[in-house]
């Protein structure tokens, strides 16, 4: 089996003669201490932190950084001058109230993300192929633009579909351009394939932004006739955090730029194989490195990869919510071949709005939801999905009403 290409990218980017676990951890400690020194000199959020640690194990002695702190004091995390900031991503995220997070990046931060994206995308996209990008394009150095740059870096052609086109427009684009690769939301890919029907040309997919439960991944595999490549990322980790290799067993972390921990509810480090909250220290970011940031995402570390890669792997990622798990619901609902898309509201009643290929699926959807959550009342409304419709994702697919 071919080793993950992420390892080669790290080796080449860091100008290392070879990549080993020991060498990677030496690099992480060096970057961590450089970040601590910069933070001490700059002041701000991390003023008063030690200027140096003697080992990576000592990282656990530092306090956690929380999403609330990032929302309330975004500017105090900045370690460069404003003139060096090339991109700011701001806005409230799912489940948050009040001020939204603002995350700053330098041009070098964005170039590193393009390199990481290219390494992950190269697992499925050869030079000369066309790749459909179904993430939002929000201007230079936005997510869609960074992915397109990575695709071009590989000598392939990006098809910038963005997000917001109708199923009819997307189907026409796929029919005319015949892309073999897709990068975007997993539910949107499955919906597109089901609306397109026989002859769907997409054969490989890198999917991100949503949770990727096994049931949904199994349906995508049926659609594309190949294993999908899940990716994990967030604005806090520079948009790119971890990506799947040809073994398709977990996601390799971008460890030259991210030190990852898994902790329990009390903040204690958990051993290999135990599920907990992912905590990241983004020591490779220049503008706004975060130290021990609690992501609110839950996963576990996996044993060394069958591909032989050096980088650590995390399992599928989920988020804890106050209501029923959307991941669990997607696992069950998207196994129904007539479902194109759905949106859920929960206010004590699980309200599912679905778009379907044929009438009469309310009962099947209701039964699938009851199997997941047998104690909850369920209401289902279905509408036939038309080519004039588009994916239901814009905003939130899952809304909890308090």
Coordinates of N, CA and C in Angstrom, one line a residue, residues 14-219:
X14 N 9.3 21.0 5.2 CA 10.2 21.3 6.3 C 11.6 21.0 6.0
X15 N 11.9 20.6 4.7 CA 13.3 20.3 4.3 C 14.0 19.3 5.1
X16 N 13.3 18.2 5.4 CA 13.8 17.1 6.2 C 14.4 16.0 5.3
X17 N 15.5 15.4 5.7 CA 16.0 14.3 4.9 C 15.1 13.1 4.9
X18 N 14.4 12.9 6.0 CA 13.4 11.9 6.1 C 12.5 12.3 7.2
X19 N 11.3 11.6 7.2 CA 10.3 12.0 8.2 C 10.2 10.8 9.2
X20 N 10.5 11.0 10.4 CA 10.3 10.0 11.5 C 9.5 10.6 12.6
X21 N 8.9 9.7 13.4 CA 8.1 10.1 14.6 C 8.9 11.0 15.5
X22 N 10.2 10.6 15.8 CA 11.0 11.4 16.7 C 11.3 12.8 16.1
X23 N 11.6 12.8 14.8 CA 11.9 14.1 14.1 C 10.7 15.0 14.1
X24 N 9.5 14.4 13.9 CA 8.3 15.2 13.9 C 8.0 15.9 15.2
X25 N 8.3 15.1 16.3 CA 8.0 15.6 17.6 C 9.1 16.7 18.0
X26 N 10.3 16.5 17.5 CA 11.3 17.6 17.7 C 10.9 18.9 17.0
X27 N 10.3 18.8 15.8 CA 9.8 19.9 15.1 C 8.7 20.6 15.8
X28 N 7.8 19.7 16.4 CA 6.6 20.3 17.1 C 7.0 21.1 18.3
X29 N 8.0 20.5 19.1 CA 8.4 21.2 20.3 C 9.1 22.5 19.9
X30 N 9.9 22.5 18.9 CA 10.6 23.7 18.4 C 9.5 24.8 18.0
X31 N 8.5 24.4 17.3 CA 7.5 25.3 16.9 C 6.7 25.8 18.1
X32 N 6.4 24.9 19.0 CA 5.7 25.3 20.2 C 6.5 26.4 21.0
X33 N 7.8 26.2 21.2 CA 8.6 27.1 21.9 C 8.7 28.5 21.2
X34 N 8.8 28.4 19.9 CA 8.8 29.6 19.1 C 7.5 30.4 19.3
X35 N 6.4 29.7 19.3 CA 5.1 30.3 19.5 C 5.0 30.9 20.9
X36 N 5.5 30.2 21.9 CA 5.4 30.8 23.3 C 6.3 32.0 23.4
X37 N 7.5 32.0 22.7 CA 8.3 33.2 22.8 C 7.7 34.4 22.1
X38 N 7.0 34.2 20.9 CA 6.3 35.2 20.2 C 5.2 35.8 21.1
X39 N 4.5 34.9 21.8 CA 3.3 35.3 22.6 C 3.8 36.1 23.7
X40 N 4.9 35.7 24.4 CA 5.4 36.5 25.5 C 5.9 37.9 25.1
X41 N 6.5 38.0 23.9 CA 6.9 39.3 23.4 C 5.8 40.2 23.0
X42 N 4.7 39.6 22.5 CA 3.6 40.3 22.0 C 2.6 40.7 23.1
X43 N 2.5 39.9 24.1 CA 1.4 40.1 25.1 C 0.1 39.6 24.6
X44 N -1.0 40.2 25.0 CA -2.3 39.7 24.6 C -2.8 38.5 25.3
X45 N -3.5 37.6 24.7 CA -4.2 36.5 25.4 C -3.2 35.6 26.1
X46 N -2.0 35.4 25.6 CA -1.1 34.4 26.2 C 0.0 35.1 27.0
X47 N -0.2 36.3 27.4 CA 0.8 37.0 28.2 C 0.8 36.3 29.6
X48 N 2.0 36.1 30.1 CA 2.2 35.3 31.4 C 2.4 33.9 31.2
X49 N 2.3 33.4 30.0 CA 2.6 31.9 29.7 C 4.1 31.8 29.8
X50 N 4.6 30.6 30.0 CA 6.1 30.4 30.0 C 6.6 30.6 28.6
X51 N 7.9 31.0 28.5 CA 8.5 31.3 27.3 C 9.0 30.0 26.6
X52 N 9.1 28.9 27.4 CA 9.7 27.7 26.9 C 9.2 26.5 27.7
X53 N 9.0 25.4 27.0 CA 8.7 24.1 27.6 C 9.8 23.1 27.3
X54 N 10.1 22.2 28.2 CA 11.2 21.3 28.0 C 10.8 20.0 27.2
X55 N 9.4 19.8 27.1 CA 9.0 18.6 26.4 C 7.5 18.8 25.9
X56 N 7.1 18.0 25.0 CA 5.7 18.1 24.5 C 4.7 17.7 25.7
X57 N 5.2 16.8 26.6 CA 4.3 16.4 27.7 C 4.0 17.6 28.6
X58 N 4.9 18.6 28.6 CA 4.6 19.8 29.5 C 3.5 20.7 28.9
X59 N 3.1 20.4 27.7 CA 2.0 21.2 27.1 C 0.8 21.1 27.9
X60 N 0.5 20.0 28.5 CA -0.7 19.8 29.3 C -0.8 20.6 30.6
X61 N 0.3 21.2 30.9 CA 0.3 22.1 32.1 C -0.3 23.5 31.8
X62 N -0.4 23.8 30.5 CA -1.0 25.1 30.1 C -2.5 25.1 30.2
X63 N -3.1 26.2 30.4 CA -4.6 26.3 30.4 C -5.2 26.0 29.0
X64 N -6.4 25.7 29.0 CA -7.1 25.5 27.7 C -7.5 26.9 27.2
X65 N -7.6 27.0 25.9 CA -8.3 28.1 25.2 C -9.6 27.7 24.8
X66 N -10.6 28.5 25.0 CA -12.0 28.1 24.7 C -12.6 28.9 23.5
X67 N -13.6 28.4 22.9 CA -14.3 29.1 21.8 C -14.9 30.4 22.3
X68 N -15.3 30.5 23.5 CA -15.9 31.7 24.1 C -14.8 32.8 24.2
X69 N -13.6 32.4 24.6 CA -12.5 33.4 24.6 C -12.2 33.9 23.2
X70 N -12.2 33.0 22.2 CA -11.9 33.4 20.9 C -13.0 34.3 20.3
X71 N -14.2 34.1 20.7 CA -15.3 35.0 20.2 C -15.2 36.4 20.9
X72 N -14.9 36.4 22.2 CA -14.9 37.6 22.9 C -13.6 38.5 22.7
X73 N -12.5 37.8 22.5 CA -11.2 38.5 22.5 C -10.4 38.1 21.3
X74 N -11.0 38.0 20.1 CA -10.2 37.5 18.9 C -8.9 38.3 18.7
X75 N -9.0 39.6 18.8 CA -7.8 40.5 18.5 C -6.7 40.2 19.4
X76 N -6.9 39.7 20.6 CA -5.8 39.5 21.6 C -5.0 38.3 21.3
X77 N -5.5 37.5 20.3 CA -4.7 36.3 19.9 C -3.7 36.6 18.8
X78 N -3.9 37.7 18.1 CA -3.1 38.0 17.0 C -1.6 38.3 17.3
X79 N -0.7 37.6 16.7 CA 0.7 37.7 17.0 C 1.5 38.4 15.9
X80 N 0.8 38.9 14.9 CA 1.5 39.7 13.8 C 0.9 41.1 13.7
X81 N 1.4 41.9 12.9 CA 0.8 43.2 12.7 C -0.4 43.1 11.8
X82 N -1.3 44.0 11.8 CA -2.5 44.0 10.9 C -2.1 44.0 9.5
X83 N -0.9 44.6 9.2 CA -0.5 44.8 7.8 C -0.1 43.4 7.2
X84 N 0.2 42.4 8.1 CA 0.6 41.1 7.6 C -0.6 40.2 7.4
X85 N -1.8 40.6 7.9 CA -3.0 39.8 7.8 C -3.5 39.8 6.3
X86 N -3.6 38.6 5.7 CA -4.1 38.6 4.3 C -5.6 38.2 4.3
X87 N -6.1 37.5 5.3 CA -7.4 37.0 5.3 C -8.0 36.9 6.7
X88 N -9.2 37.3 6.9 CA -9.9 37.2 8.1 C -11.2 36.4 7.9
X89 N -11.5 35.4 8.6 CA -12.7 34.6 8.5 C -13.5 34.9 9.8
X90 N -14.7 35.4 9.7 CA -15.5 35.8 10.8 C -16.9 35.4 10.7
X91 N -17.6 35.4 11.8 CA -19.0 35.1 11.8 C -19.3 34.0 12.9
X92 N -20.5 34.0 13.3 CA -21.0 33.0 14.3 C -21.0 31.6 13.6
X93 N -20.6 30.6 14.4 CA -20.7 29.2 13.9 C -21.9 28.5 14.6
X94 N -22.1 27.3 14.1 CA -23.3 26.5 14.6 C -23.2 26.4 16.1
X95 N -24.4 26.7 16.7 CA -24.5 26.5 18.1 C -24.0 27.7 19.0
X96 N -23.5 28.7 18.4 CA -22.9 29.9 19.1 C -23.9 31.0 19.1
X97 N -23.8 31.8 20.2 CA -24.6 33.1 20.2 C -23.6 34.2 20.6
X98 N -24.0 35.4 20.4 CA -23.2 36.6 20.7 C -22.2 36.8 19.6
X99 N -21.0 37.4 19.9 CA -20.0 37.7 18.9 C -19.5 36.5 18.3
X100 N -19.3 36.6 17.0 CA -18.7 35.5 16.2 C -17.2 35.5 16.3
X101 N -16.6 34.3 16.0 CA -15.1 34.2 16.1 C -14.5 34.9 14.9
X102 N -13.4 35.5 15.1 CA -12.6 36.1 14.0 C -11.2 35.5 14.0
X103 N -10.9 34.8 12.9 CA -9.6 34.1 12.8 C -8.8 34.8 11.7
X104 N -7.5 35.1 12.0 CA -6.6 35.8 11.1 C -5.6 34.9 10.5
X105 N -5.2 35.2 9.2 CA -4.2 34.4 8.5 C -3.3 35.3 7.7
X106 N -2.0 35.0 7.7 CA -1.1 35.6 6.8 C -1.1 34.9 5.5
X107 N -0.4 35.5 4.5 CA -0.3 34.9 3.2 C 0.4 33.6 3.3
X108 N 1.4 33.5 4.1 CA 2.1 32.2 4.3 C 1.2 31.1 4.9
X109 N 0.4 31.5 5.9 CA -0.6 30.6 6.4 C -1.5 30.0 5.3
X110 N -2.0 30.9 4.4 CA -2.8 30.4 3.3 C -2.1 29.5 2.3
X111 N -0.8 29.9 2.1 CA 0.0 29.0 1.2 C 0.2 27.7 1.8
X112 N 0.5 27.6 3.1 CA 0.6 26.3 3.7 C -0.6 25.5 3.6
X113 N -1.8 26.1 3.7 CA -3.1 25.4 3.6 C -3.2 24.8 2.2
X114 N -2.9 25.6 1.2 CA -3.0 25.2 -0.2 C -2.1 23.9 -0.4
X115 N -0.9 24.0 0.2 CA 0.0 22.8 0.1 C -0.6 21.6 0.8
X116 N -1.1 21.8 2.0 CA -1.8 20.6 2.7 C -3.0 20.1 1.9
X117 N -3.8 21.0 1.4 CA -4.9 20.5 0.5 C -4.4 19.7 -0.7
X118 N -3.4 20.2 -1.3 CA -2.9 19.6 -2.5 C -2.4 18.2 -2.2
X119 N -1.7 18.0 -1.0 CA -1.3 16.7 -0.6 C -2.4 15.7 -0.4
X120 N -3.5 16.2 0.2 CA -4.6 15.3 0.4 C -5.4 15.0 -0.8
X121 N -5.6 16.0 -1.6 CA -6.4 15.9 -2.9 C -5.6 15.0 -3.9
X122 N -4.3 15.0 -3.8 CA -3.5 14.2 -4.8 C -3.7 12.7 -4.6
X123 N -4.3 12.3 -3.4 CA -4.6 10.9 -3.2 C -5.6 10.4 -4.2
X124 N -6.4 11.3 -4.8 CA -7.5 10.8 -5.7 C -7.5 11.5 -7.0
X125 N -6.8 12.6 -7.2 CA -6.9 13.5 -8.4 C -5.6 13.5 -9.1
X126 N -5.5 12.9 -10.3 CA -4.3 12.9 -11.2 C -4.3 14.2 -12.0
X127 N -3.2 14.6 -12.5 CA -3.0 15.7 -13.4 C -3.9 15.5 -14.6
X128 N -4.5 16.6 -15.1 CA -5.3 16.6 -16.3 C -6.7 16.3 -16.1
X129 N -7.1 15.9 -14.9 CA -8.5 15.6 -14.6 C -9.3 16.8 -14.2
X130 N -10.6 16.8 -14.3 CA -11.5 17.9 -13.9 C -12.0 17.5 -12.5
X131 N -12.1 18.5 -11.6 CA -12.6 18.3 -10.3 C -13.7 19.3 -9.9
X132 N -14.9 18.8 -9.5 CA -16.0 19.7 -9.2 C -15.8 20.1 -7.7
X133 N -15.7 21.4 -7.5 CA -15.6 22.0 -6.1 C -16.9 22.6 -5.7
X134 N -17.6 22.0 -4.7 CA -18.9 22.4 -4.3 C -18.9 23.0 -2.9
X135 N -17.8 23.8 -2.6 CA -17.8 24.6 -1.4 C -17.9 26.1 -1.8
X136 N -18.3 26.9 -0.8 CA -18.5 28.3 -1.2 C -17.3 29.0 -1.6
X137 N -17.4 29.9 -2.6 CA -16.3 30.8 -3.1 C -16.6 32.2 -2.6
X138 N -15.9 32.6 -1.6 CA -16.1 33.9 -0.9 C -15.0 34.9 -1.2
X139 N -14.3 34.7 -2.3 CA -13.3 35.7 -2.6 C -11.9 35.1 -2.5
X140 N -10.9 35.9 -2.7 CA -9.5 35.4 -2.6 C -9.2 34.8 -1.2
X141 N -8.6 33.6 -1.2 CA -8.2 32.9 0.0 C -9.4 32.4 0.9
X142 N -10.6 32.5 0.3 CA -11.7 31.7 0.9 C -11.5 30.3 0.7
X143 N -12.4 29.4 1.3 CA -12.2 28.0 1.2 C -12.2 27.5 -0.2
X144 N -13.2 27.9 -1.0 CA -13.3 27.4 -2.4 C -12.1 27.8 -3.2
X145 N -11.6 29.0 -3.0 CA -10.5 29.5 -3.7 C -9.2 28.8 -3.3
X146 N -9.0 28.4 -2.1 CA -7.8 27.7 -1.6 C -7.8 26.3 -2.2
X147 N -9.0 25.6 -2.3 CA -9.1 24.3 -2.9 C -8.8 24.4 -4.4
X148 N -9.4 25.4 -5.0 CA -9.1 25.5 -6.5 C -7.6 25.7 -6.7
X149 N -6.9 26.5 -5.9 CA -5.5 26.7 -6.1 C -4.8 25.4 -5.9
X150 N -5.2 24.6 -4.9 CA -4.6 23.3 -4.7 C -4.8 22.3 -5.9
X151 N -6.0 22.4 -6.5 CA -6.3 21.5 -7.7 C -5.4 22.0 -8.8
X152 N -5.3 23.3 -9.0 CA -4.4 23.8 -10.1 C -2.9 23.4 -9.8
X153 N -2.5 23.4 -8.6 CA -1.1 23.1 -8.2 C -0.8 21.7 -8.7
X154 N -1.8 20.8 -8.7 CA -1.7 19.4 -9.1 C -1.8 19.2 -10.6
X155 N -2.0 20.3 -11.4 CA -2.1 20.2 -12.8 C -3.4 19.7 -13.3
X156 N -4.5 19.9 -12.4 CA -5.8 19.5 -12.7 C -6.7 20.7 -12.9
X157 N -7.9 20.5 -13.4 CA -8.8 21.7 -13.7 C -9.9 21.8 -12.7
X158 N -10.0 22.9 -11.9 CA -11.1 23.1 -11.0 C -12.4 23.5 -11.6
X159 N -13.5 22.9 -11.3 CA -14.8 23.4 -11.8 C -15.5 24.1 -10.6
X160 N -15.6 25.4 -10.6 CA -15.9 26.1 -9.4 C -17.5 26.3 -9.3
X161 N -18.1 25.2 -8.9 CA -19.5 25.1 -8.7 C -20.0 26.0 -7.6
X162 N -19.2 26.1 -6.5 CA -19.6 26.8 -5.4 C -20.8 26.2 -4.6
X163 N -21.5 27.0 -3.9 CA -22.7 26.4 -3.2 C -23.9 27.4 -3.4
X164 N -25.0 26.9 -3.8 CA -26.2 27.7 -4.0 C -26.8 27.5 -5.4
X165 N -26.2 26.7 -6.3 CA -26.8 26.4 -7.5 C -27.9 25.3 -7.3
X166 N -28.8 25.3 -8.3 CA -29.9 24.3 -8.2 C -29.4 23.0 -8.6
X167 N -30.2 21.9 -8.4 CA -29.8 20.6 -8.8 C -29.7 20.5 -10.3
X168 N -30.6 21.2 -11.0 CA -30.6 21.3 -12.5 C -29.3 21.9 -13.0
X169 N -28.9 23.0 -12.4 CA -27.6 23.6 -12.8 C -26.4 22.7 -12.6
X170 N -26.4 22.1 -11.4 CA -25.3 21.2 -11.1 C -25.3 20.0 -12.0
X171 N -26.4 19.4 -12.2 CA -26.5 18.3 -13.1 C -26.0 18.6 -14.5
X172 N -26.4 19.8 -15.0 CA -26.0 20.2 -16.3 C -24.5 20.4 -16.4
X173 N -23.9 21.0 -15.3 CA -22.5 21.2 -15.3 C -21.7 19.8 -15.3
X174 N -22.2 18.9 -14.5 CA -21.6 17.5 -14.5 C -21.8 16.9 -15.8
X175 N -22.9 17.0 -16.5 CA -23.2 16.4 -17.7 C -22.3 16.9 -18.8
X176 N -22.0 18.2 -18.8 CA -21.2 18.9 -19.8 C -19.7 18.7 -19.6
X177 N -19.3 18.8 -18.4 CA -17.8 18.8 -18.1 C -17.3 17.4 -17.7
X178 N -18.2 16.5 -17.3 CA -17.8 15.1 -17.0 C -16.7 15.1 -16.0
X179 N -16.7 15.8 -14.8 CA -15.7 15.6 -13.8 C -15.7 14.3 -13.2
X180 N -14.5 13.8 -12.9 CA -14.4 12.5 -12.2 C -14.2 12.6 -10.7
X181 N -13.9 13.8 -10.3 CA -13.6 14.0 -8.9 C -14.5 15.1 -8.3
X182 N -14.7 15.0 -7.0 CA -15.6 16.0 -6.3 C -15.0 16.3 -5.0
X183 N -15.1 17.6 -4.6 CA -14.7 18.1 -3.3 C -15.9 18.9 -2.7
X184 N -16.4 18.5 -1.6 CA -17.6 19.3 -1.0 C -18.2 18.5 0.1
X185 N -19.5 19.0 0.4 CA -20.2 18.3 1.5 C -20.7 16.9 1.0
X186 N -20.6 16.0 2.0 CA -21.0 14.6 1.6 C -22.5 14.5 1.3
X187 N -23.4 15.1 2.0 CA -24.8 15.0 1.8 C -25.1 15.6 0.4
X188 N -24.5 16.7 0.0 CA -24.7 17.3 -1.3 C -24.3 16.4 -2.4
X189 N -23.2 15.7 -2.2 CA -22.7 14.8 -3.3 C -23.7 13.7 -3.5
X190 N -24.2 13.1 -2.4 CA -25.2 12.0 -2.5 C -26.5 12.5 -3.2
X191 N -26.9 13.7 -2.8 CA -28.1 14.3 -3.4 C -27.9 14.5 -4.9
X192 N -26.8 15.0 -5.2 CA -26.5 15.3 -6.7 C -26.5 14.0 -7.5
X193 N -25.9 13.0 -6.9 CA -25.8 11.7 -7.6 C -27.2 11.1 -7.8
X194 N -28.1 11.2 -6.8 CA -29.4 10.7 -6.9 C -30.3 11.5 -7.8
X195 N -30.1 12.8 -7.9 CA -30.8 13.6 -8.8 C -30.3 13.4 -10.3
X196 N -29.1 13.2 -10.4 CA -28.5 13.0 -11.8 C -29.0 11.6 -12.4
X197 N -28.9 10.6 -11.6 CA -29.4 9.3 -12.0 C -28.3 8.5 -12.7
X198 N -28.6 7.5 -13.6 CA -27.7 6.6 -14.2 C -26.6 7.4 -15.0
X199 N -25.4 6.9 -15.0 CA -24.3 7.5 -15.7 C -23.5 8.6 -15.0
X200 N -23.8 8.7 -13.7 CA -23.1 9.8 -12.9 C -21.6 9.6 -13.0
X201 N -20.8 10.6 -13.4 CA -19.4 10.3 -13.8 C -18.5 10.5 -12.6
X202 N -18.9 11.0 -11.4 CA -18.0 11.2 -10.3 C -17.5 9.8 -9.8
X203 N -16.2 9.7 -9.8 CA -15.6 8.4 -9.4 C -14.8 8.5 -8.1
X204 N -14.5 9.7 -7.7 CA -13.7 9.9 -6.4 C -14.2 11.1 -5.7
X205 N -14.2 11.1 -4.4 CA -14.7 12.2 -3.7 C -13.9 12.5 -2.4
X206 N -13.5 13.7 -2.2 CA -13.0 14.2 -0.9 C -14.1 15.0 -0.2
X207 N -14.6 14.5 0.9 CA -15.8 15.1 1.6 C -15.4 15.7 2.9
X208 N -16.0 16.8 3.3 CA -15.7 17.5 4.5 C -16.9 18.4 4.9
X209 N -16.7 19.1 6.1 CA -17.6 20.0 6.7 C -18.7 19.4 7.4
X210 N -19.3 18.3 7.0 CA -20.3 17.5 7.7 C -19.6 16.4 8.4
X211 N -20.3 15.8 9.4 CA -19.8 14.5 9.9 C -20.0 13.5 8.8
X212 N -19.2 12.5 8.9 CA -19.2 11.5 7.8 C -19.5 10.1 8.4
X213 N -20.7 9.8 8.8 CA -21.0 8.5 9.4 C -20.9 7.4 8.4
X214 N -20.8 6.2 8.9 CA -20.5 5.1 8.0 C -21.7 4.8 7.0
X215 N -22.9 5.0 7.5 CA -24.0 4.8 6.6 C -24.0 5.7 5.4
X216 N -23.7 7.0 5.6 CA -23.6 8.0 4.5 C -22.4 7.7 3.6
X217 N -21.2 7.3 4.2 CA -20.1 6.9 3.5 C -20.3 5.7 2.6
X218 N -21.1 4.8 3.1 CA -21.4 3.6 2.4 C -22.3 3.9 1.1
X219 N -23.2 4.8 1.3 CA -24.0 5.2 0.1 C -23.2 6.0 -0.9

